[in-house]
């Protein structure tokens, strides 16, 4: 009898805890998810500039330095995540493990840098580019009607007009729904880290242009925007400049 009462009590406790957990979840729409991801991507960019060796640890823990995680298929080289807690389960790679080894060595040697300063004008430029990419369905640095980087003409100061742009597109990452605080925090951080790590590794880009944008010594200002579609696709752009834009 006593054992049965204990089992009943334990069941009630678990049921109550489960109910409380369900009640803690709240609905996150496109607007809320976008705002959270925009902030997180900017945070991750500045984090890796100030702590490059920490992203080496992410590469290592994710298993991307383990040759046993890679499999060559007729369609190219694939990275298999297996039981890793990081990122998506399967990632295509053009260079294979060598890209991650090279990125890891870079991060270990890279000196800490000052964080970027946020610029609202650059974020608006990033937003426009994300919307244009969504409209035409192609990841591109081009602008509508063949225009170049519009904001170049709007930079203030001494004529030094260094600018840069990095882009990313990830399929089926996150959709509107009900999430607990921990679930949404972990999901948003995972997506942001996957985006930033992709720019650092720059797999298949021989000059590592995206990485140079993140760690450029003459880039002082930045603005990031990540658009999320109803199907969960993430389109992200970051604009960099030496000088702030005029508002």
Coordinates of C-alpha atoms in Angstrom, one line a residue:
X1 CA 0.0 0.0 0.0
X2 CA 2.8 2.4 1.0
X3 CA 4.7 1.6 -2.2
X4 CA 1.6 2.2 -4.3
X5 CA 1.1 5.6 -2.6
X6 CA 4.7 6.6 -3.4
X7 CA 4.2 5.6 -7.0
X8 CA 1.0 7.7 -7.2
X9 CA 2.6 10.6 -5.5
X10 CA 5.6 10.4 -7.9
X11 CA 3.3 10.3 -10.9
X12 CA 1.4 13.4 -9.7
X13 CA 4.7 15.2 -9.2
X14 CA 5.8 14.4 -12.7
X15 CA 2.4 15.3 -14.1
X16 CA 2.5 18.6 -12.3
X17 CA 6.1 19.3 -13.5
X18 CA 5.1 18.4 -17.0
X19 CA 2.1 20.8 -16.9
X20 CA 4.2 23.6 -15.5
X21 CA 6.8 23.1 -18.3
X22 CA 4.0 23.2 -20.9
X23 CA 2.7 26.4 -19.4
X24 CA 6.1 28.0 -19.5
X25 CA 6.2 27.7 -23.3
X26 CA 5.1 30.8 -25.3
X27 CA 4.4 31.5 -28.9
X28 CA 7.2 33.1 -31.0
X29 CA 6.2 34.5 -34.3
X30 CA 8.4 35.6 -37.3
X31 CA 8.9 39.1 -35.8
X32 CA 10.1 37.8 -32.4
X33 CA 12.3 35.1 -33.9
X34 CA 13.9 37.6 -36.3
X35 CA 14.6 40.1 -33.6
X36 CA 16.3 37.5 -31.4
X37 CA 18.4 36.1 -34.2
X38 CA 19.5 39.6 -35.4
X39 CA 20.8 40.3 -31.9
X40 CA 22.4 36.9 -31.5
X41 CA 24.3 37.0 -34.8
X42 CA 25.7 40.5 -34.0
X43 CA 26.7 39.2 -30.5
X44 CA 28.4 36.1 -32.0
X45 CA 30.4 38.2 -34.5
X46 CA 31.8 40.4 -31.8
X47 CA 32.3 37.4 -29.5
X48 CA 34.5 35.6 -32.0
X49 CA 36.4 38.8 -32.7
X50 CA 37.2 39.2 -29.0
X51 CA 37.6 35.4 -28.3
X52 CA 38.7 33.7 -31.5
X53 CA 40.1 30.6 -29.7
X54 CA 36.6 29.9 -28.3
X55 CA 35.4 29.2 -31.8
X56 CA 38.2 26.8 -32.2
X57 CA 36.7 24.9 -29.2
X58 CA 33.3 24.9 -31.0
X59 CA 34.8 23.4 -34.1
X60 CA 36.5 20.8 -31.9
X61 CA 33.5 19.9 -29.8
X62 CA 31.3 19.7 -32.8
X63 CA 33.4 16.8 -34.1
X64 CA 34.5 18.7 -37.3
X65 CA 38.1 17.8 -36.7
X66 CA 37.3 14.1 -36.5
X67 CA 38.1 12.4 -39.9
X68 CA 35.6 9.6 -38.9
X69 CA 32.8 12.1 -39.2
X70 CA 33.3 12.6 -42.9
X71 CA 32.0 10.4 -45.7
X72 CA 32.6 10.8 -49.4
X73 CA 29.5 10.2 -51.5
X74 CA 28.8 10.3 -55.3
X75 CA 27.3 13.8 -54.7
X76 CA 30.4 15.2 -53.0
X77 CA 31.9 15.2 -49.5
X78 CA 29.5 15.2 -46.6
X79 CA 30.1 15.9 -42.9
X80 CA 28.1 13.6 -40.6
X81 CA 27.3 15.1 -37.1
X82 CA 26.4 11.7 -35.4
X83 CA 25.9 12.4 -31.7
X84 CA 27.2 15.9 -31.6
X85 CA 25.1 18.5 -29.8
X86 CA 26.1 21.2 -32.2
X87 CA 24.4 22.4 -35.4
X88 CA 22.6 20.3 -38.0
X89 CA 22.9 16.6 -38.6
X90 CA 24.4 16.7 -42.0
X91 CA 26.5 19.4 -43.7
X92 CA 27.8 19.5 -47.3
X93 CA 31.5 20.4 -47.5
X94 CA 33.5 21.2 -50.7
X95 CA 36.9 20.9 -49.1
X96 CA 36.2 18.2 -46.5
X97 CA 38.0 18.2 -43.2
X98 CA 40.9 20.4 -44.5
X99 CA 38.7 23.5 -44.4
X100 CA 37.9 23.0 -40.7
X101 CA 41.5 22.2 -39.9
X102 CA 42.7 25.4 -41.6
X103 CA 40.0 27.4 -39.9
X104 CA 40.9 25.9 -36.5
X105 CA 44.6 26.9 -37.0
X106 CA 43.6 30.4 -38.0
X107 CA 41.5 30.8 -34.9
X108 CA 44.3 29.6 -32.6
X109 CA 46.7 32.1 -34.1
X110 CA 44.2 35.0 -34.5
X111 CA 44.7 37.8 -32.0
X112 CA 41.8 39.3 -30.0
X113 CA 40.3 42.3 -31.8
X114 CA 38.1 45.2 -30.7
X115 CA 34.3 44.6 -31.2
X116 CA 32.5 46.3 -34.0
X117 CA 30.3 49.2 -33.2
X118 CA 26.6 48.9 -34.2
X119 CA 25.3 51.1 -37.0
X120 CA 21.6 51.4 -37.7
X121 CA 22.1 52.5 -41.3
X122 CA 24.2 49.4 -42.0
X123 CA 21.5 47.2 -40.5
X124 CA 18.9 48.7 -42.8
X125 CA 21.1 48.0 -45.8
X126 CA 21.5 44.4 -44.6
X127 CA 17.7 44.1 -44.3
X128 CA 17.1 45.4 -47.8
X129 CA 19.6 42.9 -49.2
X130 CA 17.9 40.0 -47.4
X131 CA 14.6 41.0 -48.8
X132 CA 16.0 41.3 -52.3
X133 CA 17.6 37.8 -51.9
X134 CA 14.3 36.4 -50.8
X135 CA 12.5 38.1 -53.7
X136 CA 14.8 36.7 -56.4
X137 CA 15.7 33.4 -54.7
X138 CA 19.4 33.7 -55.2
X139 CA 22.1 34.5 -52.7
X140 CA 23.8 37.5 -54.3
X141 CA 25.8 40.6 -53.5
X142 CA 24.2 42.4 -56.5
X143 CA 21.5 45.0 -55.9
X144 CA 18.3 45.7 -57.8
X145 CA 18.8 47.2 -61.3
X146 CA 22.5 46.3 -61.2
X147 CA 23.3 48.8 -58.5
X148 CA 26.3 48.3 -56.3
X149 CA 26.6 48.8 -52.6
X150 CA 24.4 51.8 -52.2
X151 CA 25.7 52.9 -48.9
X152 CA 29.3 53.6 -50.2
X153 CA 28.2 57.1 -51.3
X154 CA 26.7 57.8 -47.8
X155 CA 29.8 57.1 -45.7
X156 CA 31.1 60.1 -43.7
X157 CA 34.6 61.3 -43.0
X158 CA 38.0 61.4 -44.5
X159 CA 37.3 59.6 -47.8
X160 CA 38.3 56.2 -46.6
X161 CA 35.4 54.1 -47.8
X162 CA 36.2 50.5 -47.0
X163 CA 33.0 48.4 -47.0
X164 CA 32.2 44.7 -46.9
X165 CA 29.3 42.3 -46.9
X166 CA 28.8 38.7 -45.9
X167 CA 25.8 36.6 -46.7
X168 CA 24.3 33.3 -45.6
X169 CA 21.3 31.1 -46.3
X170 CA 20.3 28.1 -44.2
X171 CA 17.3 25.9 -45.0
X172 CA 14.7 24.7 -42.6
X173 CA 16.2 26.1 -39.4
X174 CA 13.3 27.5 -37.3
X175 CA 9.6 28.2 -37.7
X176 CA 7.1 30.1 -35.6
X177 CA 5.8 28.0 -32.7
X178 CA 5.7 27.5 -29.0
X179 CA 9.1 27.3 -27.2
X180 CA 10.3 27.4 -23.6
X181 CA 12.8 30.1 -22.8
X182 CA 15.6 27.6 -22.8
X183 CA 14.5 26.0 -26.1
X184 CA 14.4 29.3 -27.9
X185 CA 17.7 30.5 -26.4
X186 CA 19.5 27.3 -27.5
X187 CA 17.9 27.2 -30.9
X188 CA 18.7 30.9 -31.7
X189 CA 22.3 30.5 -30.5
X190 CA 22.9 27.3 -32.5
X191 CA 21.7 29.0 -35.7
X192 CA 23.8 32.1 -35.0
X193 CA 26.9 30.0 -34.3
X194 CA 26.3 27.9 -37.4
X195 CA 26.1 31.1 -39.5
X196 CA 29.2 32.7 -38.1
X197 CA 31.2 29.5 -38.2
X198 CA 30.2 29.1 -41.9
X199 CA 31.7 32.5 -42.5
X200 CA 34.9 31.7 -40.6
X201 CA 35.5 28.3 -42.3
X202 CA 34.4 29.8 -45.7
X203 CA 34.4 26.3 -47.2
X204 CA 34.9 26.4 -51.0
X205 CA 35.9 30.1 -51.0
X206 CA 39.6 30.1 -51.8
X207 CA 40.3 33.7 -50.6
X208 CA 38.3 33.3 -47.4
X209 CA 36.6 36.6 -48.2
X210 CA 33.8 36.1 -45.6
X211 CA 36.4 35.5 -42.9
X212 CA 38.3 38.5 -43.9
X213 CA 35.2 40.6 -43.5
X214 CA 34.7 39.4 -39.9
X215 CA 38.3 40.1 -38.9
X216 CA 39.2 43.1 -41.1
X217 CA 41.3 45.6 -39.2
X218 CA 39.8 48.6 -41.1
X219 CA 36.2 47.6 -40.5
X220 CA 34.9 49.4 -37.4
X221 CA 31.1 49.4 -37.8
X222 CA 28.6 46.8 -38.7
X223 CA 24.9 46.0 -38.9
X224 CA 23.3 42.5 -39.3
X225 CA 19.9 41.4 -40.3
X226 CA 18.6 37.9 -40.6
X227 CA 15.2 37.3 -42.3
X228 CA 13.3 34.2 -41.4
X229 CA 10.6 32.8 -43.8
X230 CA 7.5 31.0 -42.8
X231 CA 9.1 27.7 -43.9
X232 CA 12.0 28.3 -41.5
X233 CA 14.7 29.4 -44.1
X234 CA 17.2 31.9 -42.7
X235 CA 18.7 34.6 -44.9
X236 CA 21.3 36.7 -43.3
X237 CA 23.4 39.7 -44.3
X238 CA 26.0 41.7 -42.5
X239 CA 27.3 45.0 -43.7
X240 CA 30.7 46.3 -42.5
X241 CA 32.3 49.8 -43.0
X242 CA 35.2 51.8 -41.8
X243 CA 33.0 54.8 -41.0
X244 CA 29.4 55.1 -39.8
X245 CA 26.7 55.9 -42.3
X246 CA 24.9 59.2 -42.3
X247 CA 21.4 59.0 -40.9

